[in-house]
Short mmCIF file of C-alpha atoms in Angstrom, two decimals:
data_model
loop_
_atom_site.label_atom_id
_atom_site.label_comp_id
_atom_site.label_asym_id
_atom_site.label_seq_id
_atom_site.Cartn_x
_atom_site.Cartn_y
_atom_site.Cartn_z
CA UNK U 1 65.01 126.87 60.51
CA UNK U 2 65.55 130.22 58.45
CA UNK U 3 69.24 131.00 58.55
CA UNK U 4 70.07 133.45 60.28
CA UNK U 5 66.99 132.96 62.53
CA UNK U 6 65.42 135.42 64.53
CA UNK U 7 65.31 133.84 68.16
CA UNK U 8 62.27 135.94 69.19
CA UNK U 9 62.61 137.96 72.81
CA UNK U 10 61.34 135.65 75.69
CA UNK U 11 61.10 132.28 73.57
CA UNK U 12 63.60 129.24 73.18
CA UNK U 13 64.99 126.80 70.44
CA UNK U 14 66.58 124.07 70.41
CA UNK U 15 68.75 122.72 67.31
CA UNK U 16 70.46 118.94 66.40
CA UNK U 17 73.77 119.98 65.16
CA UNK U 18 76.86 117.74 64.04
CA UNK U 19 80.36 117.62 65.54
CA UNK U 20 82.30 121.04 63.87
CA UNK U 21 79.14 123.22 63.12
CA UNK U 22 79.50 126.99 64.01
CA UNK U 23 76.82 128.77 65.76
CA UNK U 24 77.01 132.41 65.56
CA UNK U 25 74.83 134.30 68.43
CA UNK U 26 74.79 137.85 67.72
CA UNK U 27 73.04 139.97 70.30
CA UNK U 28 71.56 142.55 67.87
CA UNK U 29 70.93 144.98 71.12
CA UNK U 30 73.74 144.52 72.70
CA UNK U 31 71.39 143.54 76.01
CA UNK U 32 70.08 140.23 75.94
CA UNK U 33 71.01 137.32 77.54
CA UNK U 34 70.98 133.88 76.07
CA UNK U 35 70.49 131.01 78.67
CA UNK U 36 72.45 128.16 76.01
CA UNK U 37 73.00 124.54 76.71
CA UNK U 38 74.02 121.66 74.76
CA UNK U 39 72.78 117.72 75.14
CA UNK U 40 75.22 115.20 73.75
CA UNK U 41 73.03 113.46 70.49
CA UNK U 42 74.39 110.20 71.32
CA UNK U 43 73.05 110.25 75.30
CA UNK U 44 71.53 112.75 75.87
CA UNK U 45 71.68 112.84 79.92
CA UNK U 46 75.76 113.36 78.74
CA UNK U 47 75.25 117.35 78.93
CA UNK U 48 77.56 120.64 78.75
CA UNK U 49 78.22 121.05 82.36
CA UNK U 50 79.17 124.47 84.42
CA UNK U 51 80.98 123.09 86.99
CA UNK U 52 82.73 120.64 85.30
CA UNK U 53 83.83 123.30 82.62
CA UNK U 54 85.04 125.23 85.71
CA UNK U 55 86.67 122.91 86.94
CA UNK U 56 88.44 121.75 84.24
CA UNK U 57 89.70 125.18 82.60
CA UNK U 58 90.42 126.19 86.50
CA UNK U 59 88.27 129.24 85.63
CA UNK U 60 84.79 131.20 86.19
CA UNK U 61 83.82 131.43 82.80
CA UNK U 62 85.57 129.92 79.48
CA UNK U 63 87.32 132.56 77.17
CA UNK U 64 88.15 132.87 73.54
CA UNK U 65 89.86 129.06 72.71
CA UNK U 66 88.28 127.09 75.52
CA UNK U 67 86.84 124.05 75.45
CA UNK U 68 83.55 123.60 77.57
CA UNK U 69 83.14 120.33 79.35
CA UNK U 70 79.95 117.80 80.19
CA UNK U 71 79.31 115.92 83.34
CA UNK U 72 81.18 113.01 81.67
CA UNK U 73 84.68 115.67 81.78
CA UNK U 74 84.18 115.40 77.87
CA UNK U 75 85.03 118.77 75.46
CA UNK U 76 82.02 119.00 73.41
CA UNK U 77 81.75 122.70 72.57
CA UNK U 78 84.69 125.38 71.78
CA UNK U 79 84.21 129.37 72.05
CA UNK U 80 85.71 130.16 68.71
CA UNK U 81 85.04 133.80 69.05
CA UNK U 82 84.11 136.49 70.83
CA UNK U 83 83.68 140.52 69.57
CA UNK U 84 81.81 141.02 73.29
CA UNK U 85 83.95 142.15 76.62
CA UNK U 86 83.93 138.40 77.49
CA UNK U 87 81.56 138.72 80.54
CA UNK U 88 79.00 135.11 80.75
CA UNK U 89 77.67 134.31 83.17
CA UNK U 90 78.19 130.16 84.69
CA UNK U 91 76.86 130.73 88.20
CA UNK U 92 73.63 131.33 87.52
CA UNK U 93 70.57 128.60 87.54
CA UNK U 94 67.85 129.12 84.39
CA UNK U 95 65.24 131.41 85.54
CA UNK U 96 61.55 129.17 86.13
CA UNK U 97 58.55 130.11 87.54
CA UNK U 98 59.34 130.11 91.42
CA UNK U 99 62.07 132.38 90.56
CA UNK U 100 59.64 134.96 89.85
CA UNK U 101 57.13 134.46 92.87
CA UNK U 102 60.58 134.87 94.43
CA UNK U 103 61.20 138.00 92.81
CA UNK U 104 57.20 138.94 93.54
CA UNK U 105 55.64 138.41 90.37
CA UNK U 106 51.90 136.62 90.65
CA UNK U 107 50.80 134.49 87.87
CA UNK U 108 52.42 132.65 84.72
CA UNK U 109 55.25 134.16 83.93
CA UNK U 110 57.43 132.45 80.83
CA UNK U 111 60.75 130.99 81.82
CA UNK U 112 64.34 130.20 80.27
CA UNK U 113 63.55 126.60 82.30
CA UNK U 114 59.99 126.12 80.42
CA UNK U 115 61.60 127.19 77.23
CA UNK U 116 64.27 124.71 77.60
CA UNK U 117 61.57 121.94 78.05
CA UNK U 118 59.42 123.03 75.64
CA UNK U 119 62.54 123.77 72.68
CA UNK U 120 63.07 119.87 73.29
CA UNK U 121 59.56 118.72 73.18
CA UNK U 122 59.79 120.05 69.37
CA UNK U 123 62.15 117.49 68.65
CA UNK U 124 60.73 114.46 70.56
CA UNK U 125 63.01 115.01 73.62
CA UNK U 126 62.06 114.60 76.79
CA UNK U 127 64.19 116.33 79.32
CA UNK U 128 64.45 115.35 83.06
CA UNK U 129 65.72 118.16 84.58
CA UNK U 130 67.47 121.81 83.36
CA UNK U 131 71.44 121.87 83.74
CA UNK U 132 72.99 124.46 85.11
CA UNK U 133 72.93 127.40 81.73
CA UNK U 134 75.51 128.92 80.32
CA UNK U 135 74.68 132.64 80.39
CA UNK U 136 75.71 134.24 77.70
CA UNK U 137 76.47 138.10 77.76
CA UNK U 138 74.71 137.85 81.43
CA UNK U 139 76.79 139.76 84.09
CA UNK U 140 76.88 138.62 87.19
CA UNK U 141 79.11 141.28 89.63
CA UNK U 142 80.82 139.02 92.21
CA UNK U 143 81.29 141.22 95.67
CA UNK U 144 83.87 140.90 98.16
CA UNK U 145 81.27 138.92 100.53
CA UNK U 146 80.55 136.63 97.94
CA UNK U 147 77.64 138.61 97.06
CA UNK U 148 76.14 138.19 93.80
CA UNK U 149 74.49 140.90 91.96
CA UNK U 150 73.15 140.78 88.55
CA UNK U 151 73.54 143.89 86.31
CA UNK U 152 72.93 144.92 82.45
CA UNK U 153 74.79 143.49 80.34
CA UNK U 154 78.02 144.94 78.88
CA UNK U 155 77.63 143.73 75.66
CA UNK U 156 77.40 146.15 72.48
CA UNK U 157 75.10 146.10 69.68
CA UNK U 158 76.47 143.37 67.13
CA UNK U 159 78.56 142.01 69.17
CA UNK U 160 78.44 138.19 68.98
CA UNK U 161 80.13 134.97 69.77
CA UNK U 162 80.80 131.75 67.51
CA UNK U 163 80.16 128.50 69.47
CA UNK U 164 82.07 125.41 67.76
CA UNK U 165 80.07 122.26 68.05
CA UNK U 166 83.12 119.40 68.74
CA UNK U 167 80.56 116.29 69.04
CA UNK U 168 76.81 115.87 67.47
CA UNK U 169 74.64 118.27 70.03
CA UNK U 170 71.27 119.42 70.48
CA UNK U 171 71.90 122.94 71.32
CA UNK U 172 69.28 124.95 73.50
CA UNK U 173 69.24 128.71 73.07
CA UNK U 174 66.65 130.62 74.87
CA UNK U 175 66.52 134.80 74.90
CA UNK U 176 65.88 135.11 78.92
CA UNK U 177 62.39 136.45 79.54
CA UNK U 178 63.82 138.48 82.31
CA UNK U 179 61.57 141.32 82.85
CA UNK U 180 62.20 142.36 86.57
CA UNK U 181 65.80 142.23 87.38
CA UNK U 182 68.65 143.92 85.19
CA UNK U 183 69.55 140.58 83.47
CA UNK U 184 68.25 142.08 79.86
CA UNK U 185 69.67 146.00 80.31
CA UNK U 186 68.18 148.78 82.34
CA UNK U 187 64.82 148.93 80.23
CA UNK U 188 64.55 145.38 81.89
CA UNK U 189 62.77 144.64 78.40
CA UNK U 190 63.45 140.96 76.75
CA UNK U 191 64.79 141.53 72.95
CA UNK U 192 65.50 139.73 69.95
CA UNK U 193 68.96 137.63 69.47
CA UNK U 194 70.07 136.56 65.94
CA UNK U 195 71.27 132.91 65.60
CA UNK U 196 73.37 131.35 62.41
CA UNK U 197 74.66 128.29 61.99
CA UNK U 198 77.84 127.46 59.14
CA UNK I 1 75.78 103.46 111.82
CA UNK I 2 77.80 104.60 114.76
CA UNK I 3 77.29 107.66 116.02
CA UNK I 4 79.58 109.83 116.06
CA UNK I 5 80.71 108.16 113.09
CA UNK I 6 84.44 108.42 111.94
CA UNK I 7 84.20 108.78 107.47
CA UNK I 8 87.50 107.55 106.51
CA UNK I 9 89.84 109.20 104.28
CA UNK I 10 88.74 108.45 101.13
CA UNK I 11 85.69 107.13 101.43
CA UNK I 12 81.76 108.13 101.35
CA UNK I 13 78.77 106.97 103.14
CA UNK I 14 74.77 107.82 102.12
CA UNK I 15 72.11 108.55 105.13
CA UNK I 16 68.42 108.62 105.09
CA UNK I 17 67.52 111.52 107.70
CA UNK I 18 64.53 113.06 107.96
CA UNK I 19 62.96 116.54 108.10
CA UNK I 20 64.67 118.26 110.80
CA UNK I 21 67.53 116.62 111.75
CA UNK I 22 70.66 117.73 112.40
CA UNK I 23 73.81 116.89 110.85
CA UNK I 24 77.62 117.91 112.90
CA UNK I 25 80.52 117.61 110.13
CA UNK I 26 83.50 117.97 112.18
CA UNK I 27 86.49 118.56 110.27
CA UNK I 28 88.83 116.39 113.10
CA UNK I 29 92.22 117.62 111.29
CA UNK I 30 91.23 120.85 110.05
CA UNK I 31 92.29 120.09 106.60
CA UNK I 32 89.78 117.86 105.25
CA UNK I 33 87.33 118.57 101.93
CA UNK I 34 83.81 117.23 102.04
CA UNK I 35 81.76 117.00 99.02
CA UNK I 36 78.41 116.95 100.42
CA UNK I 37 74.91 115.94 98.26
CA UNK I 38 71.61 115.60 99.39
CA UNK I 39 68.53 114.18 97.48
CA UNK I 40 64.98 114.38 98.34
CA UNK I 41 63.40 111.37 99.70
CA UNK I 42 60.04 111.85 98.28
CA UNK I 43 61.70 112.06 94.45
CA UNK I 44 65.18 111.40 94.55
CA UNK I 45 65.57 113.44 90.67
CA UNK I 46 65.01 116.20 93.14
CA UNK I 47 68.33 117.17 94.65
CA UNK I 48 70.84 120.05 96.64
CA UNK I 49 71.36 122.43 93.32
CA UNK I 50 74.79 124.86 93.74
CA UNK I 51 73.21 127.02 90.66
CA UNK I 52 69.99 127.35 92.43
CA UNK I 53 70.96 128.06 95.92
CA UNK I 54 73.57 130.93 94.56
CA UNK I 55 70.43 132.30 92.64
CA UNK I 56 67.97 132.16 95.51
CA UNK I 57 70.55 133.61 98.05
CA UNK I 58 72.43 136.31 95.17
CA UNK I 59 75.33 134.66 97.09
CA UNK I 60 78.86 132.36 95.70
CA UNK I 61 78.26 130.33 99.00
CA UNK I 62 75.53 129.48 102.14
CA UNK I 63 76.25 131.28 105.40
CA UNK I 64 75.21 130.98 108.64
CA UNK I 65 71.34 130.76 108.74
CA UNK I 66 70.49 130.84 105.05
CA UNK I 67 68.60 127.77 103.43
CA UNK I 68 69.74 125.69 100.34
CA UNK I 69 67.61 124.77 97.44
CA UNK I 70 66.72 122.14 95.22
CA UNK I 71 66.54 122.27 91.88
CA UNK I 72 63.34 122.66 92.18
CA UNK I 73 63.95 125.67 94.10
CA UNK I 74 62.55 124.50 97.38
CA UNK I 75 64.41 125.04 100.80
CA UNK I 76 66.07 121.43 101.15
CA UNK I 77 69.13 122.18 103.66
CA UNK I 78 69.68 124.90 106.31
CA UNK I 79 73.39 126.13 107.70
CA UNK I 80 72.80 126.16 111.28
CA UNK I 81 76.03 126.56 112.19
CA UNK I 82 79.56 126.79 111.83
CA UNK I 83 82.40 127.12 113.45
CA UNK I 84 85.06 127.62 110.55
CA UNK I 85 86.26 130.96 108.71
CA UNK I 86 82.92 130.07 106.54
CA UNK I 87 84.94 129.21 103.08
CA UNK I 88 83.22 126.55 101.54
CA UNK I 89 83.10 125.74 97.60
CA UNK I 90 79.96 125.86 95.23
CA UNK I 91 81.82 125.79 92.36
CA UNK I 92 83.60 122.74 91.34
CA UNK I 93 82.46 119.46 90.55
CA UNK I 94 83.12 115.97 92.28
CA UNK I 95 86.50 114.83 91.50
CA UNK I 96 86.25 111.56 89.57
CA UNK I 97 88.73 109.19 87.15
CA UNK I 98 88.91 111.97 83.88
CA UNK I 99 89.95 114.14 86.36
CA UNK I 100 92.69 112.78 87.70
CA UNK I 101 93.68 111.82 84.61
CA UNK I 102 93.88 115.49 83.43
CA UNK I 103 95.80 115.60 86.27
CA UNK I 104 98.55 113.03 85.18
CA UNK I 105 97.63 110.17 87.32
CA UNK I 106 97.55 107.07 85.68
CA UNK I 107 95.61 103.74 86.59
CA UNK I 108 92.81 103.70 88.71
CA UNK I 109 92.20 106.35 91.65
CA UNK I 110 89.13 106.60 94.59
CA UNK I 111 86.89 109.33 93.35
CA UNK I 112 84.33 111.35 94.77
CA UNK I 113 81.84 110.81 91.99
CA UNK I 114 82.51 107.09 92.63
CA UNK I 115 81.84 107.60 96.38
CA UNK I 116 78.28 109.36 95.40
CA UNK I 117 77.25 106.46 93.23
CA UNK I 118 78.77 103.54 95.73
CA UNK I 119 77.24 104.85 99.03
CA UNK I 120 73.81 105.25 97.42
CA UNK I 121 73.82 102.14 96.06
CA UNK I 122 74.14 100.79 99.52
CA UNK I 123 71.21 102.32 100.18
CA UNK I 124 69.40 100.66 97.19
CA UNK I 125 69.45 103.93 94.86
CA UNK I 126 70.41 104.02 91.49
CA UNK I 127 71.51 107.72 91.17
CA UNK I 128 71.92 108.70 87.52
CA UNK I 129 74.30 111.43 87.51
CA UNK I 130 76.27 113.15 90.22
CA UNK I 131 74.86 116.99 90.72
CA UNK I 132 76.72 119.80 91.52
CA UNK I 133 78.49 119.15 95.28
CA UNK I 134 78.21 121.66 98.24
CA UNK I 135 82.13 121.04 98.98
CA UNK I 136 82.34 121.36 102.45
CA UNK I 137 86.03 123.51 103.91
CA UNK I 138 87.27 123.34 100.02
CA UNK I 139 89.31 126.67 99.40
CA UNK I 140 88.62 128.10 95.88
CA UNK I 141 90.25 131.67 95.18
CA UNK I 142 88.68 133.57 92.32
CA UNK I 143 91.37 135.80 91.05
CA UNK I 144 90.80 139.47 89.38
CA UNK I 145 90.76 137.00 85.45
CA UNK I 146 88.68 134.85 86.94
CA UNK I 147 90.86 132.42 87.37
CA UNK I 148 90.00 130.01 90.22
CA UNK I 149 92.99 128.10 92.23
CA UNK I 150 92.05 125.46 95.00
CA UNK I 151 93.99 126.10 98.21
CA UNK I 152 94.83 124.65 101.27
CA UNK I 153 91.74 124.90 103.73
CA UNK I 154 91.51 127.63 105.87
CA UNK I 155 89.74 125.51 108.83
CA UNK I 156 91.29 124.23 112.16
CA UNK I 157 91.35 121.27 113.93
CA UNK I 158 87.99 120.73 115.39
CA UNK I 159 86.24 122.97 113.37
CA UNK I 160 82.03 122.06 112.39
CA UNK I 161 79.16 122.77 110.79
CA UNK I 162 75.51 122.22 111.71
CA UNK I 163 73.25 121.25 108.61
CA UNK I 164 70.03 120.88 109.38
CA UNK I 165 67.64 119.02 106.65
CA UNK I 166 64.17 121.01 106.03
CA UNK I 167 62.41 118.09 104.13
CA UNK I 168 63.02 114.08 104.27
CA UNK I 169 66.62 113.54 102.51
CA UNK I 170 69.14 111.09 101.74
CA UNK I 171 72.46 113.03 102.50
CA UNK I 172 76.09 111.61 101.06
CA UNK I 173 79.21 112.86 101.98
CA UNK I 174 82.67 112.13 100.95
CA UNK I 175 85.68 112.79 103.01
CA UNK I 176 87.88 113.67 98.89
CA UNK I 177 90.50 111.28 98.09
CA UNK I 178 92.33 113.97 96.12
CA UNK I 179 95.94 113.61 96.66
CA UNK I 180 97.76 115.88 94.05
CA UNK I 181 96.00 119.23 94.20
CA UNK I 182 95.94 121.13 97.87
CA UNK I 183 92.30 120.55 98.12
CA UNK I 184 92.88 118.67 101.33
CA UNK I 185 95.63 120.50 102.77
CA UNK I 186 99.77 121.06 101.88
CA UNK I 187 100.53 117.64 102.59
CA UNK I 188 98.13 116.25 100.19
CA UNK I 189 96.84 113.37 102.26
CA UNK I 190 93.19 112.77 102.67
CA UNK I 191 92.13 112.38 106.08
CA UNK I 192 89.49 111.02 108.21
CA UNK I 193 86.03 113.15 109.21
CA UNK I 194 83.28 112.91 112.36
CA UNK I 195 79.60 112.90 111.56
CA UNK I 196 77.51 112.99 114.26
CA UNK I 197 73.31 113.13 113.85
CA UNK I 198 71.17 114.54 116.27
#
């Protein structure tokens, strides 16, 4: 991989990294979300898990410091930093194809979920199912009802987050191929997101 | 099985129901958490997804009428009814051992993770991994920070919901065997629940 890489709007990657790597994920818009997950290198049905991080940090979404848990309750990833307004999403499932007959669209449509598979096909993996994303810069709006509403980003051009790696990982990034609801900014057009890793 | 069937404190039990049956979970003390599962018959990898129904319904939690999906984003479950103030918890996973050790319990402790993987192996399934749980009554606050807190439930004595299954499932439900947090109730003492089928 060319460092940093250009993760190309709409398309996925996925990347072995080692126990105290740094990935920076700089959202060179300032609207684009990043559906990320991580796979444990050492079993890989041990993955980061939403509700387990939740549960764990007693909190929606991790902040600055935080651990992020798997299913097993382990810590295997640490938000080291964060120049955004904090605001990722955890409630959201990836976005596949019946998602957008859902949302009306007819035909083939590319997907955060087909990415994911596809990213780990590239390195020989051969995924079961998608766990639940972590969302970055996605804002999800949380009514009084419960209602959930998903609107653009508050993210700034440049701003970016460094993801600590705290066992071996194959991290999945992909750059949401959202092109109908406000996930990816008003112009509900899918951009580019830079990735490096130190 | 009996039916109605008393679940005792504690404890979880798998059933094989088919399309459109009904399901009463009677919460007999009003103060009783439920973590509820279903998998699909046909393919059991295909199961009740938390991420997936919030997505499909732009909603935190199911209410009266709406369908629940799989991960596969098919209509699996439907909330015919219920008889409760209507907070139930998406959010958190299954309690199991790490957790109650982050809790400062030592030794071993009844989990609800180990009630998902017990009860379907009664039932000859080998589940892999627990998914996300519908929790039944549990009360999660989200605070202004995000911060979630798990509260006594708001149900009464008697109160039930109607869960009717859209496609061939196994359901499993277990009655949580958490004793330190409030999850079932200020007295922290798991207690017994009805299931009736119909």
């Amino acid at each position: 991989m060319a460092d940093p890489f250009i993760l190309k709007a709409g398309t996925g990657i996925a990347l072995a990294l080692p126990a105290r790597a740094c990935m920076t994920v700089t959202n060179i818009y300032g609207q684009q979300v990043v559906d990320t997950w991580a796979l444990c290198a050492s079993d890989t049905s041990e993955v980061l898990s939403m509700e387990h991080t939740r549960s764990s940090l007693d909190k929606l979404r991790p902040c600055v410091g935080d651990d992020l848990y798997s299913n097993r309750r382990r810590p295997v990833l640490n938000l080291a930093k964060d120049t955004s307004p904090g605001v990722h999403d955890t409630l959201l499932s990836a976005c596949d194809e019946a998602r957008y007959r859902l949302l009306g669209f007819q035909g083939k449509h590319a997907s955060c979920a087909e990415n994911f598979f596809a990213a780990l096909r590239e390195l020989g993996i051969d995924a079961p199912r998608v766990p639940s994303p972590w969302n970055l810069f996605e804002n999800v709006q949380i009514g009084d009802d419960g209602k959930l509403t998903i609107e653009p980003p508050v993210s700034r051009p440049g701003d970016h987050l460094v993801i600590r790696t705290l066992v071996d990982v194959i991290m999945v990034f992909s750059a949401c191929p959202m092109d109908i609801a406000l996930t990816n900014g008003i112009d509900r057009r899918p951009k580019d997101i830079r990735l490096h890793v130190s």
